[in-house]
Short mmCIF file of C-alpha atoms in Angstrom, two decimals:
data_model
loop_
_atom_site.label_atom_id
_atom_site.label_comp_id
_atom_site.label_asym_id
_atom_site.label_seq_id
_atom_site.Cartn_x
_atom_site.Cartn_y
_atom_site.Cartn_z
CA MET A 1 -20.55 11.28 28.58
CA LYS A 2 -18.93 9.18 25.93
CA LYS A 3 -21.00 6.92 23.80
CA THR A 4 -19.70 3.89 22.03
CA LEU A 5 -20.63 3.34 18.44
CA PHE A 6 -22.17 0.05 19.39
CA ALA A 7 -24.64 1.85 21.61
CA LEU A 8 -25.48 4.15 18.72
CA LEU A 9 -26.20 1.09 16.58
CA LEU A 10 -28.80 -0.06 19.10
CA ILE A 11 -30.64 3.18 19.65
CA SER A 12 -30.44 5.03 16.34
CA THR A 13 -32.86 4.90 13.44
CA GLY A 14 -32.20 5.28 9.70
CA ALA A 15 -28.84 6.12 8.07
CA PHE A 16 -27.18 6.68 4.74
CA ALA A 17 -30.21 5.85 2.54
CA GLN A 18 -33.87 6.74 2.50
CA SER A 19 -35.18 4.04 4.81
CA THR A 20 -36.18 3.54 8.45
CA SER A 21 -33.83 0.52 8.84
CA LYS A 22 -30.85 0.95 11.11
CA ARG A 23 -27.99 1.27 8.64
CA GLN A 24 -24.60 2.19 9.99
CA CYS A 25 -20.98 2.48 9.17
CA GLY A 26 -18.90 -0.32 10.66
CA THR A 27 -15.48 1.31 10.36
CA MET A 28 -14.96 1.94 14.07
CA GLN A 29 -16.02 -1.56 15.08
CA HIS A 30 -13.60 -2.91 12.46
CA LEU A 31 -10.81 -0.70 13.83
CA SER A 32 -11.46 -1.98 17.33
CA VAL A 33 -11.13 -5.57 16.16
CA MET A 34 -7.94 -4.76 14.28
CA LYS A 35 -6.39 -3.16 17.33
CA LYS A 36 -7.11 -6.25 19.38
CA GLN A 37 -5.47 -8.46 16.71
CA ASN A 38 -2.46 -6.09 16.39
CA PRO A 39 -1.49 -4.32 19.62
CA GLN A 40 1.04 -2.18 17.68
CA LEU A 41 -1.66 -0.71 15.39
CA GLU A 42 -2.41 2.23 17.61
CA THR A 43 1.24 3.25 17.64
CA GLU A 44 1.55 2.70 13.90
CA MET A 45 -1.48 4.94 13.22
CA GLN A 46 -0.15 7.66 15.52
CA GLN A 47 3.23 7.64 13.72
CA TYR A 48 1.43 7.84 10.36
CA ASN A 49 -0.77 10.68 11.48
CA GLN A 50 2.30 12.57 12.70
CA LYS A 51 3.73 12.39 9.18
CA LEU A 52 0.37 13.46 7.78
CA ASP A 53 0.15 16.39 10.15
CA GLU A 54 3.68 17.47 9.10
CA TRP A 55 2.53 17.54 5.46
CA LEU A 56 -0.62 19.46 6.43
CA TYR A 57 1.43 22.03 8.35
CA ILE A 58 3.50 22.78 5.25
CA ASN A 59 0.67 22.65 2.74
CA LEU A 60 -2.37 23.86 4.70
CA ASN A 61 -2.33 27.34 3.16
CA GLN A 62 -1.57 26.19 -0.43
CA ASN A 63 -4.34 26.67 -3.02
CA HIS A 64 -5.45 23.24 -4.15
CA SER A 65 -8.71 24.41 -5.72
CA SER A 66 -7.13 24.90 -9.15
CA SER A 67 -5.76 21.32 -9.24
CA VAL A 68 -6.75 19.29 -12.26
CA GLY A 69 -7.26 16.41 -9.81
CA ILE A 70 -5.93 12.94 -8.99
CA THR A 71 -7.15 9.87 -10.87
CA ILE A 72 -6.94 6.54 -9.07
CA PRO A 73 -7.55 3.13 -10.52
CA ILE A 74 -10.35 1.23 -8.76
CA VAL A 75 -11.26 -2.46 -8.78
CA PHE A 76 -14.61 -3.89 -7.59
CA HIS A 77 -14.58 -7.33 -6.13
CA VAL A 78 -18.20 -8.52 -6.24
CA ILE A 79 -18.60 -11.46 -3.86
CA TYR A 80 -22.02 -13.08 -4.29
CA ASN A 81 -23.95 -16.13 -3.20
CA LYS A 82 -27.38 -15.21 -4.60
CA ALA A 83 -28.10 -13.62 -8.01
CA ASP A 84 -29.30 -10.26 -6.55
CA GLU A 85 -25.96 -9.88 -4.77
CA ASN A 86 -24.15 -10.01 -8.13
CA ILE A 87 -24.75 -6.33 -8.92
CA SER A 88 -24.60 -5.25 -12.57
CA ASP A 89 -21.83 -3.39 -14.41
CA ALA A 90 -24.31 -0.54 -14.80
CA GLU A 91 -24.75 -0.27 -11.05
CA ILE A 92 -20.98 -0.23 -10.48
CA LYS A 93 -20.47 2.47 -13.11
CA SER A 94 -23.27 4.50 -11.59
CA GLN A 95 -21.58 4.17 -8.19
CA ILE A 96 -18.30 5.39 -9.67
CA ALA A 97 -20.03 8.36 -11.26
CA SER A 98 -21.66 9.30 -8.02
CA LEU A 99 -18.42 8.87 -6.09
CA ASN A 100 -16.50 10.97 -8.58
CA ALA A 101 -19.09 13.74 -8.43
CA ASP A 102 -18.91 13.88 -4.64
CA LEU A 103 -15.08 13.75 -4.47
CA THR A 104 -14.69 16.42 -7.18
CA GLY A 105 -17.42 18.75 -5.92
CA THR A 106 -19.45 18.46 -9.08
CA ASN A 107 -22.48 16.84 -7.45
CA ALA A 108 -25.69 18.47 -8.61
CA ASP A 109 -27.04 18.87 -5.09
CA ALA A 110 -24.10 20.99 -3.97
CA SER A 111 -26.48 23.86 -4.59
CA LYS A 112 -28.37 22.73 -1.47
CA ILE A 113 -25.38 23.49 0.86
CA PRO A 114 -26.59 26.07 3.41
CA ALA A 115 -25.27 29.56 2.60
CA VAL A 116 -23.41 29.74 5.90
CA PHE A 117 -21.28 26.73 4.95
CA LYS A 118 -20.73 27.42 1.21
CA ASP A 119 -17.45 29.33 1.77
CA ILE A 120 -15.82 26.38 3.53
CA ALA A 121 -17.24 23.67 1.27
CA ASP A 122 -14.61 22.04 -0.93
CA SER A 123 -13.56 18.74 -2.54
CA PRO A 124 -10.19 16.95 -2.77
CA LYS A 125 -10.48 16.61 -6.61
CA ILE A 126 -10.04 12.87 -6.42
CA GLN A 127 -11.71 10.64 -8.99
CA PHE A 128 -11.67 7.00 -9.85
CA CYS A 129 -11.46 5.01 -13.07
CA LEU A 130 -12.18 1.33 -13.51
CA ALA A 131 -8.85 -0.47 -13.84
CA GLY A 132 -7.80 -1.19 -17.37
CA ARG A 133 -5.04 -3.66 -16.54
CA THR A 134 -4.44 -6.22 -13.78
CA PRO A 135 -1.34 -6.09 -11.54
CA ASP A 136 0.43 -8.43 -13.94
CA ASP A 137 -0.55 -6.27 -16.92
CA LYS A 138 -3.43 -8.32 -18.33
CA PRO A 139 -6.60 -6.66 -19.82
CA THR A 140 -9.41 -6.18 -17.33
CA THR A 141 -12.75 -4.44 -16.92
CA GLY A 142 -11.86 -3.55 -13.36
CA ILE A 143 -14.71 -5.74 -12.10
CA VAL A 144 -14.04 -9.15 -10.56
CA ARG A 145 -16.89 -11.45 -9.84
CA ILE A 146 -16.59 -14.27 -7.28
CA GLU A 147 -19.33 -16.74 -6.60
CA THR A 148 -19.06 -18.07 -3.02
CA THR A 149 -20.72 -20.53 -0.76
CA ARG A 150 -20.68 -17.98 2.06
CA THR A 151 -24.17 -16.51 2.54
CA ASN A 152 -22.98 -13.36 4.44
CA TRP A 153 -19.99 -11.68 5.97
CA GLU A 154 -19.07 -10.16 9.34
CA GLY A 155 -18.55 -6.43 8.84
CA GLU A 156 -15.99 -6.29 11.58
CA LEU A 157 -13.80 -8.94 9.97
CA ASP A 158 -11.88 -9.04 6.68
CA ASP A 159 -12.75 -12.51 5.43
CA MET A 160 -14.26 -11.19 2.20
CA LYS A 161 -10.82 -9.80 1.28
CA PHE A 162 -9.17 -13.27 1.04
CA LYS A 163 -9.76 -15.94 -1.60
CA ALA A 164 -8.83 -18.65 0.92
CA LYS A 165 -11.80 -17.58 3.06
CA GLY A 166 -14.30 -17.53 0.19
CA GLY A 167 -13.75 -13.90 -0.82
CA ASP A 168 -11.19 -12.36 -3.20
CA ASP A 169 -7.65 -11.17 -2.66
CA ALA A 170 -6.85 -7.48 -3.00
CA TRP A 171 -5.04 -6.14 -6.03
CA ASP A 172 -1.82 -4.36 -5.05
CA PRO A 173 -3.24 -1.61 -2.75
CA SER A 174 -0.28 0.58 -3.56
CA ARG A 175 -1.51 0.71 -7.18
CA TYR A 176 -5.32 0.11 -6.92
CA PHE A 177 -8.13 1.27 -4.70
CA ASN A 178 -9.97 -1.98 -3.73
CA VAL A 179 -13.72 -2.19 -3.09
CA TRP A 180 -15.38 -5.37 -1.97
CA VAL A 181 -19.17 -5.65 -2.54
CA CYS A 182 -20.89 -8.40 -0.55
CA HIS A 183 -23.78 -9.24 1.71
CA ILE A 184 -22.76 -7.87 5.15
CA LYS A 185 -24.46 -9.73 7.94
CA GLU A 186 -27.22 -7.98 9.80
CA GLY A 187 -26.71 -7.14 13.48
CA ASP A 188 -29.18 -7.11 16.30
CA GLY A 189 -31.51 -4.39 15.10
CA TYR A 190 -29.06 -2.65 12.75
CA GLN A 191 -27.36 -3.09 9.35
CA ILE A 192 -23.76 -2.28 8.58
CA ALA A 193 -23.85 -0.66 5.14
CA GLY A 194 -20.13 -0.11 4.70
CA VAL A 195 -16.80 -0.59 6.33
CA ALA A 196 -13.46 1.16 5.58
CA GLU A 197 -9.82 0.84 6.76
CA PHE A 198 -7.84 3.88 7.77
CA PRO A 199 -4.39 4.35 6.21
CA LYS A 200 -1.17 3.74 8.03
CA ALA A 201 2.57 3.77 7.28
CA THR A 202 2.74 0.34 5.72
CA VAL A 203 0.66 -0.97 2.84
CA THR A 204 -1.77 -3.67 3.89
CA ASN A 205 -3.67 -6.12 1.70
CA THR A 206 -6.86 -5.17 3.43
CA TYR A 207 -6.84 -1.45 2.70
CA GLY A 208 -9.92 -0.25 0.90
CA CYS A 209 -13.62 -0.37 1.68
CA VAL A 210 -16.42 -2.94 1.88
CA LEU A 211 -19.90 -2.06 0.72
CA ASP A 212 -23.07 -4.05 1.27
CA TYR A 213 -24.55 -4.87 -2.11
CA ARG A 214 -27.93 -3.32 -1.16
CA TYR A 215 -26.25 0.13 -0.80
CA THR A 216 -24.01 0.03 -3.87
CA GLY A 217 -24.87 1.49 -7.30
CA GLY A 218 -28.22 3.12 -7.45
CA VAL A 219 -28.65 3.58 -11.24
CA ASN A 220 -31.77 5.64 -10.61
CA SER A 221 -30.87 7.06 -7.19
CA ILE A 222 -27.86 8.37 -5.29
CA GLN A 223 -25.97 5.94 -3.08
CA ARG A 224 -23.40 7.64 -0.81
CA VAL A 225 -22.18 4.88 1.43
CA ALA A 226 -19.17 4.66 -0.88
CA THR A 227 -18.44 8.37 -0.50
CA HIS A 228 -18.60 8.08 3.30
CA GLU A 229 -16.33 5.04 3.39
CA ALA A 230 -13.83 6.54 0.90
CA GLY A 231 -13.63 9.47 3.34
CA HIS A 232 -12.48 7.07 6.02
CA CYS A 233 -9.96 5.48 3.64
CA PHE A 234 -8.48 8.92 3.12
CA ASN A 235 -8.28 9.47 6.88
CA LEU A 236 -11.51 11.31 7.75
CA HIS A 237 -13.36 10.48 10.97
CA HIS A 238 -17.03 10.74 11.67
CA ILE A 239 -17.97 14.38 11.99
CA TRP A 240 -19.08 13.94 15.61
CA GLY A 241 -15.76 12.35 16.52
CA ASP A 242 -17.43 9.15 17.74
CA ASN A 243 -17.86 10.76 21.18
CA GLU A 244 -20.48 13.18 22.50
CA CYS A 245 -19.30 16.55 21.12
CA GLY A 246 -16.10 14.75 20.06
CA ASP A 247 -13.20 15.80 17.90
CA ASP A 248 -13.01 14.71 14.25
CA ARG A 249 -9.57 16.34 13.84
CA ILE A 250 -10.87 18.93 11.34
CA SER A 251 -10.86 22.59 12.35
CA ASP A 252 -13.64 23.85 10.08
CA THR A 253 -16.36 21.33 11.06
CA PRO A 254 -18.45 22.51 14.02
CA PRO A 255 -18.73 20.21 17.06
CA GLN A 256 -21.92 18.27 17.28
CA LYS A 257 -23.38 16.10 20.00
CA ASP A 258 -23.96 12.94 18.06
CA CYS A 259 -24.57 11.45 14.64
CA ASN A 260 -27.67 12.59 12.80
CA PHE A 261 -30.20 10.48 10.90
CA GLY A 262 -32.92 11.11 8.40
CA CYS A 263 -32.93 14.68 7.11
CA PRO A 264 -32.79 17.23 9.98
CA VAL A 265 -34.20 20.73 9.61
CA PHE A 266 -31.49 23.35 9.33
CA PRO A 267 -30.25 24.67 11.73
CA HIS A 268 -29.98 21.76 14.11
CA VAL A 269 -28.22 23.19 17.14
CA THR A 270 -26.29 20.90 19.61
CA CYS A 271 -23.08 21.23 21.63
CA ASN A 272 -23.56 25.03 21.94
CA ASN A 273 -22.80 25.27 18.15
CA GLY A 274 -25.45 27.90 17.37
CA PRO A 275 -26.58 29.70 15.44
CA ASN A 276 -25.64 27.43 12.50
CA GLY A 277 -25.70 24.15 14.39
CA ASP A 278 -24.56 20.78 13.14
CA MET A 279 -23.06 20.32 9.62
CA PHE A 280 -25.35 17.31 9.24
CA MET A 281 -25.20 17.56 5.39
CA ASN A 282 -21.52 16.51 5.59
CA TYR A 283 -20.69 13.21 3.97
CA MET A 284 -19.22 12.01 7.25
CA ASP A 285 -22.48 12.14 9.11
CA TYR A 286 -25.24 9.50 8.97
CA VAL A 287 -28.07 11.43 7.27
CA ASP A 288 -30.07 10.21 4.28
CA ASP A 289 -28.15 10.11 0.98
CA SER A 290 -30.37 12.92 -0.43
CA CYS A 291 -29.37 15.18 2.48
CA MET A 292 -25.55 14.69 2.14
CA ASN A 293 -23.80 17.12 -0.21
CA MET A 294 -20.41 18.42 1.10
CA PHE A 295 -16.96 18.08 2.43
CA THR A 296 -15.04 21.03 3.92
CA LYS A 297 -11.73 22.61 3.01
CA GLY A 298 -10.16 20.98 6.04
CA GLN A 299 -11.50 17.58 5.12
CA ALA A 300 -10.41 17.94 1.50
CA ILE A 301 -6.84 18.79 2.21
CA ARG A 302 -6.62 15.98 4.81
CA MET A 303 -7.79 13.57 2.16
CA LEU A 304 -5.16 14.92 -0.24
CA ALA A 305 -2.46 14.51 2.37
CA VAL A 306 -3.00 10.69 2.24
CA LEU A 307 -2.15 10.75 -1.49
CA ASN A 308 0.91 12.89 -0.99
CA ILE A 309 2.76 10.94 1.70
CA PRO A 310 3.98 7.33 1.73
CA PRO A 311 2.77 4.71 1.32
CA TYR A 312 -0.41 5.50 -0.64
CA ASN A 313 1.03 8.45 -2.63
CA SER A 314 1.94 5.75 -5.19
CA LEU A 315 -1.77 5.59 -6.11
CA LYS A 316 -1.24 8.95 -7.95
CA THR A 317 1.25 7.52 -10.38
CA SER A 318 -0.24 4.06 -10.91
CA ASN A 319 -0.71 2.96 -14.50
CA GLY A 320 -3.73 0.81 -13.53
CA CYS A 321 -6.15 3.01 -15.47
CA THR A 322 -4.29 2.52 -18.71
CA PRO A 323 -5.75 -0.30 -20.85
CA VAL A 324 -3.67 -3.15 -22.14
CA GLY A 325 -3.66 -4.47 -25.68
CA THR A 326 -2.61 -7.92 -26.83
CA ASN A 327 0.49 -6.66 -28.59
CA ALA A 328 1.19 -3.72 -26.37
CA VAL A 329 4.37 -3.16 -24.36
CA ASP A 330 4.70 -1.32 -21.07
CA ASP A 331 2.28 1.53 -20.56
CA PHE A 332 0.29 0.49 -23.54
CA LEU A 333 2.68 2.32 -25.88
CA THR A 334 4.60 1.03 -28.84
CA ILE A 335 8.40 1.54 -29.02
CA GLU A 336 7.92 3.90 -31.93
CA ASN A 337 5.02 5.78 -30.41
CA THR A 338 4.06 8.76 -32.60
CA LEU A 339 0.78 9.70 -30.87
CA ASP A 340 0.84 13.39 -29.87
CA VAL A 341 -1.96 15.06 -27.86
CA PHE A 342 -2.08 18.80 -27.22
CA PRO A 343 -2.80 20.90 -25.24
CA ASN A 344 -2.87 18.47 -22.33
CA PRO A 345 -4.40 19.40 -19.91
CA SER A 346 -6.92 21.36 -21.94
CA ASN A 347 -10.22 23.10 -21.60
CA GLY A 348 -11.87 20.44 -23.61
CA ILE A 349 -10.71 21.12 -27.18
CA ILE A 350 -7.83 18.76 -27.99
CA ASN A 351 -5.73 18.08 -31.02
CA PHE A 352 -4.01 14.79 -31.71
CA SER A 353 -1.89 13.31 -34.43
CA PHE A 354 0.13 10.21 -35.22
CA THR A 355 2.11 8.73 -38.10
CA ILE A 356 0.73 5.89 -40.19
CA ASN A 357 3.65 3.68 -41.16
CA ASN A 358 1.77 1.06 -43.14
CA LYS A 359 -1.43 0.82 -45.08
CA SER A 360 -3.71 -0.89 -42.66
CA SER A 361 -6.88 0.11 -40.84
CA TYR A 362 -6.59 2.16 -37.64
CA LEU A 363 -9.17 2.52 -34.85
CA ILE A 364 -9.07 5.74 -32.85
CA GLU A 365 -11.15 5.82 -29.62
CA ILE A 366 -11.52 8.28 -26.74
CA ARG A 367 -13.16 6.99 -23.59
CA ASN A 368 -14.03 8.47 -20.18
CA LEU A 369 -13.17 6.97 -16.76
CA LEU A 370 -16.20 4.72 -16.91
CA GLY A 371 -15.02 3.24 -20.25
CA GLN A 372 -17.75 4.99 -22.21
CA GLU A 373 -16.84 5.95 -25.76
CA VAL A 374 -17.00 9.69 -26.52
CA PHE A 375 -15.19 9.67 -29.86
CA LYS A 376 -14.49 7.07 -32.51
CA ASP A 377 -12.91 7.11 -35.97
CA ILE A 378 -11.73 4.40 -38.34
CA ILE A 379 -9.33 5.01 -41.18
CA PHE A 380 -8.42 2.63 -43.94
CA ASP A 381 -5.41 2.16 -46.28
CA ARG A 382 -3.69 5.46 -45.60
CA SER A 383 -0.15 6.45 -44.97
CA GLY A 384 1.56 9.60 -43.70
CA ASN A 385 0.25 11.85 -40.85
CA TYR A 386 -3.19 11.74 -39.30
CA LYS A 387 -4.45 14.88 -37.55
CA GLN A 388 -7.70 15.56 -35.84
CA SER A 389 -9.29 18.13 -33.49
CA VAL A 390 -12.03 17.06 -31.04
CA ASN A 391 -14.27 19.10 -28.73
CA LEU A 392 -14.89 17.14 -25.45
CA GLN A 393 -16.33 20.09 -23.51
CA GLN A 394 -19.81 18.63 -23.55
CA HIS A 395 -18.59 15.47 -21.81
CA GLY A 396 -17.38 17.29 -18.74
CA LYS A 397 -14.19 17.64 -16.72
CA GLY A 398 -12.00 14.65 -15.83
CA CYS A 399 -9.56 12.16 -17.23
CA TYR A 400 -9.99 10.46 -20.59
CA SER A 401 -7.92 7.94 -22.56
CA ILE A 402 -7.16 8.04 -26.28
CA THR A 403 -6.07 4.83 -28.05
CA VAL A 404 -4.89 4.23 -31.58
CA THR A 405 -4.97 0.57 -32.54
CA ASN A 406 -4.17 -1.45 -35.67
CA GLU A 407 -3.41 -5.14 -36.21
CA ASN A 408 0.17 -4.82 -34.89
CA THR A 409 0.39 -1.92 -32.46
CA ILE A 410 -1.51 0.02 -29.87
CA GLN A 411 -0.71 3.58 -28.74
CA ALA A 412 -2.41 5.36 -25.87
CA LYS A 413 -2.26 8.51 -23.80
CA LYS A 414 -4.27 10.10 -21.00
CA ILE A 415 -6.13 13.38 -21.57
CA VAL A 416 -7.03 15.73 -18.68
CA ILE A 417 -9.90 18.17 -19.17
CA TYR A 418 -10.10 20.93 -16.55
#
């Protein structure tokens, strides 16, 4: 017997976070509305998935575990009516850190993955950085705050994604991953915590995810609504396939009867999937945040496929993470750029050098994806060559930026630590 997601909303208890309220993902309701508005959408999605499956067929047996990862610029559109809806920069940065840990497999609670599932656990090695430049190459923090007269938003609709409707327009979705944070309207006995849009063959100005402000951030706790919704944006379905014992299009996730809530006791057997039972700790189920901890190899490579076929493969090469300086030219580099960084990628120990052409002060900074400074040096009234070696191993794997600034020029490069 098939069950609609709406029925699940009415009968289920608890989801995503540690609470008894009925919090749900609204992605499938949103998709249903989109299909009614665009009768061609189903065909467009099928054509896109055919291209994606072709890529998977060619690349399925490739080893992606050694990849240094993909870094994508992200922009948060915070749409607020009341002060508590205007979440802080610290909450946003905490959310990115949690999202990056989950999508790179560096989450601390990965140790809780049941032994029977450890061999198939994997991550797509995707991480996000707050945008350092706007689409028209202006400096930005990657956080846009919009005060609105709207008191809440329908999760099934995209009004929050348009300035004309009281929200905020997307930044070019082919260059930025857009996240809208707002107050999603409560339903009849349930709360939509997040909504995502599946990819298709044409770029849309609604692609990205919407997060309710109450389930975003978590400076002192884990919030994984964003991880779940990002999974949808990278073409993952709910692990139960949105039907009783349904198909989520992933071969290494076991079938399960329905979504799970709370924190089930392992093994939780349904759909004749014993002895190991449901993979309820998967990010694409509905369990408490503290009980989610894994993607599978099949899920990881499906997510990577989205970033390797048009149109969203352009996110891999976007310069949106690179900061912009007042006197900088394209890509934040001067015409006579002398900044050299090696080895790059590295194991954490990097060397860099540049030429000082005039006697003025220079500021050298290295920052992580969250914009946090991990190295700083200031030199005065020198000329010639500047050389330095820095150990970043204690700051962890990922993508960093190094900038060299004086009163006239700015030079910058990305650094990848594996």
